[in-house]
Amino acid sequence: MKIAVVGGKGGTGKTIIATNLACTFSRRKEKTLIADLDVDNPCVLNTIKCIKTTLVREEQVLRLKPRIDSSKCNLCGRCIQVCPEHALALIPDKGVILIETLCGGCGCCVLVCDQGAIVENYVPEAIVRYYSTEFFDVLVGELVPGYRRSYVIITKIVEGYRDFFNKYDVVVIDSPPGTGAGVFSILKNSDKVVVVTEPTPVGISDFVKLLKLLEKKFNNKKTIVVINKSTLNESLTKKIEDMCNRNSLPYVKIPYSETIVYSYVKGIPLTIYEKTDREVMEVFYSIVEKLTGK
Ligand code: SF4
Ligand code: SF4
């Protein structure tokens, strides 16, 4: 079972909830992987600093970066015409140049150049690291600094690692914030969705956007809402609850708790921290029960 943990905005507590769900599943003896696909800013490892992690494997995700050999180029312009990203340009005195930040690595230019003037060249665009811990395994995808196509990397990982994910009973995917193409790709490749929101005006506005995406593209299926820090603003929490009820979405509330802040700062998952409030612990077991039906 693949579970996407999504949240409209950063700072809602999405990663903490993803980590603690992974912990809860592993305590139920289910073989669990947490996949950190917030590739611009992965921070799952920060939330489990107290757990010993062992790096098992590291892989590069490569992308095509065409190299232009101007000595072979006859300036026919075919590559410029076919480039879907407008990443090639003809500059007087320089010939054809590549605007690297626009190139999506599709390879069309290599195919159309009959002079052999565009050569295939691969560079790392992201690193995928795989760790083991005593509780669950961790996969972290991280963009190489300077690259911006996070959705391409996220899609490559969720689709390219499908067989690897299938070796686990449960894969909890920590998604990037927002409703962008990367989140869409994760939702498309997941069985269940946990939407994390909070009772703030921005939290509600982003929650509405996520609900629209889920309803329009995924028919609201398999979704559970977590209202984090619910005691911070009772009236906005009530507003979120009303929205959930109108959309027939199950929800749980996690009260604001000093324990959660402490566990975040110290990198101790709540579900293994002995001082965690019983009420908070029960929320995680209740989410898991709602996800699994048992
Ligand atoms: S298709 Fe090849 S030969 Fe034509 S302009 Fe592009 S690089 Fe030059
Ligand atoms: S690889 Fe694709 S996107 Fe990049 S320059 Fe070539 S045609 Fe354009």
Tab-separated table of N, CA and C and ligand atoms in Angstrom, residues 67-70 72-82 88 90 95-96 108-119, ligand 1:
chain	number	residue	atom	x	y	z
A	67	ARG	N	25.266	17.965	-25.898
A	67	ARG	CA	26.496	18.754	-26.098
A	67	ARG	C	26.607	19.069	-27.586
A	68	ILE	N	26.814	20.340	-27.891
A	68	ILE	CA	26.830	20.753	-29.306
A	68	ILE	C	28.280	20.861	-29.792
A	69	ASP	N	28.520	20.146	-30.898
A	69	ASP	CA	29.850	20.194	-31.500
A	69	ASP	C	29.760	21.155	-32.686
A	70	SER	N	30.147	22.411	-32.459
A	70	SER	CA	29.939	23.435	-33.497
A	70	SER	C	30.761	23.170	-34.752
A	72	LYS	N	30.834	20.537	-36.364
A	72	LYS	CA	30.052	19.704	-37.295
A	72	LYS	C	28.743	20.362	-37.706
A	73	CYS	N	28.377	21.444	-37.053
A	73	CYS	CA	27.058	22.051	-37.264
A	73	CYS	C	27.045	22.874	-38.566
A	74	ASN	N	26.005	22.661	-39.397
A	74	ASN	CA	25.878	23.442	-40.637
A	74	ASN	C	24.801	24.525	-40.514
A	75	LEU	N	24.348	24.767	-39.288
A	75	LEU	CA	23.389	25.839	-38.979
A	75	LEU	C	22.040	25.637	-39.668
A	76	CYS	N	21.643	24.392	-39.898
A	76	CYS	CA	20.366	24.142	-40.588
A	76	CYS	C	19.160	24.586	-39.756
A	77	GLY	N	19.301	24.603	-38.443
A	77	GLY	CA	18.226	25.102	-37.565
A	77	GLY	C	17.165	24.076	-37.192
A	78	ARG	N	17.314	22.832	-37.661
A	78	ARG	CA	16.275	21.824	-37.367
A	78	ARG	C	16.108	21.583	-35.864
A	79	CYS	N	17.236	21.541	-35.155
A	79	CYS	CA	17.162	21.278	-33.708
A	79	CYS	C	16.367	22.381	-33.006
A	80	ILE	N	16.565	23.631	-33.457
A	80	ILE	CA	15.868	24.762	-32.826
A	80	ILE	C	14.363	24.631	-33.072
A	81	GLN	N	14.010	24.212	-34.264
A	81	GLN	CA	12.576	24.073	-34.590
A	81	GLN	C	11.890	22.990	-33.761
A	82	VAL	N	12.594	21.890	-33.487
A	82	VAL	CA	11.903	20.782	-32.787
A	82	VAL	C	11.952	20.902	-31.267
A	88	LEU	N	17.155	25.935	-27.366
A	88	LEU	CA	18.266	26.102	-28.303
A	88	LEU	C	18.083	27.419	-29.037
A	90	LEU	N	20.077	30.254	-32.012
A	90	LEU	CA	21.171	30.522	-32.947
A	90	LEU	C	21.698	31.925	-32.660
A	95	GLY	N	26.973	30.409	-33.227
A	95	GLY	CA	26.278	29.218	-33.701
A	95	GLY	C	25.158	28.826	-32.748
A	96	VAL	N	24.837	27.513	-32.727
A	96	VAL	CA	23.725	27.041	-31.884
A	96	VAL	C	24.207	26.905	-30.445
A	108	CYS	N	15.107	15.208	-28.477
A	108	CYS	CA	14.636	15.415	-29.856
A	108	CYS	C	15.726	16.021	-30.725
A	109	CYS	N	16.504	16.948	-30.164
A	109	CYS	CA	17.539	17.618	-30.958
A	109	CYS	C	18.593	16.613	-31.427
A	110	VAL	N	18.915	15.657	-30.560
A	110	VAL	CA	19.914	14.644	-30.930
A	110	VAL	C	19.392	13.832	-32.119
A	111	LEU	N	18.088	13.514	-32.056
A	111	LEU	CA	17.492	12.685	-33.108
A	111	LEU	C	17.451	13.399	-34.459
A	112	VAL	N	17.150	14.695	-34.459
A	112	VAL	CA	16.968	15.366	-35.763
A	112	VAL	C	18.270	15.834	-36.400
A	113	CYS	N	19.311	15.908	-35.625
A	113	CYS	CA	20.571	16.432	-36.197
A	113	CYS	C	21.253	15.341	-37.034
A	114	ASP	N	21.218	15.522	-38.362
A	114	ASP	CA	21.823	14.480	-39.204
A	114	ASP	C	23.317	14.721	-39.445
A	115	GLN	N	23.864	15.734	-38.780
A	115	GLN	CA	25.300	16.009	-38.921
A	115	GLN	C	26.103	15.414	-37.757
A	116	GLY	N	25.407	14.839	-36.825
A	116	GLY	CA	26.113	14.327	-35.639
A	116	GLY	C	26.696	15.463	-34.807
A	117	ALA	N	26.079	16.643	-34.903
A	117	ALA	CA	26.633	17.813	-34.194
A	117	ALA	C	26.079	17.944	-32.774
A	118	ILE	N	25.074	17.101	-32.445
A	118	ILE	CA	24.574	17.139	-31.057
A	118	ILE	C	24.805	15.757	-30.452
A	119	VAL	N	25.586	15.753	-29.407
A	119	VAL	CA	26.030	14.489	-28.817
A	119	VAL	C	25.280	14.244	-27.505
B	1	SF4	S1	20.347	20.215	-36.302
B	1	SF4	FE1	22.553	19.851	-36.031
B	1	SF4	S2	23.446	20.783	-37.831
B	1	SF4	FE2	21.383	21.617	-37.690
B	1	SF4	S3	21.627	23.504	-36.516
B	1	SF4	FE3	21.161	21.884	-35.053
B	1	SF4	S4	23.186	21.201	-34.399
B	1	SF4	FE4	23.497	22.340	-36.261
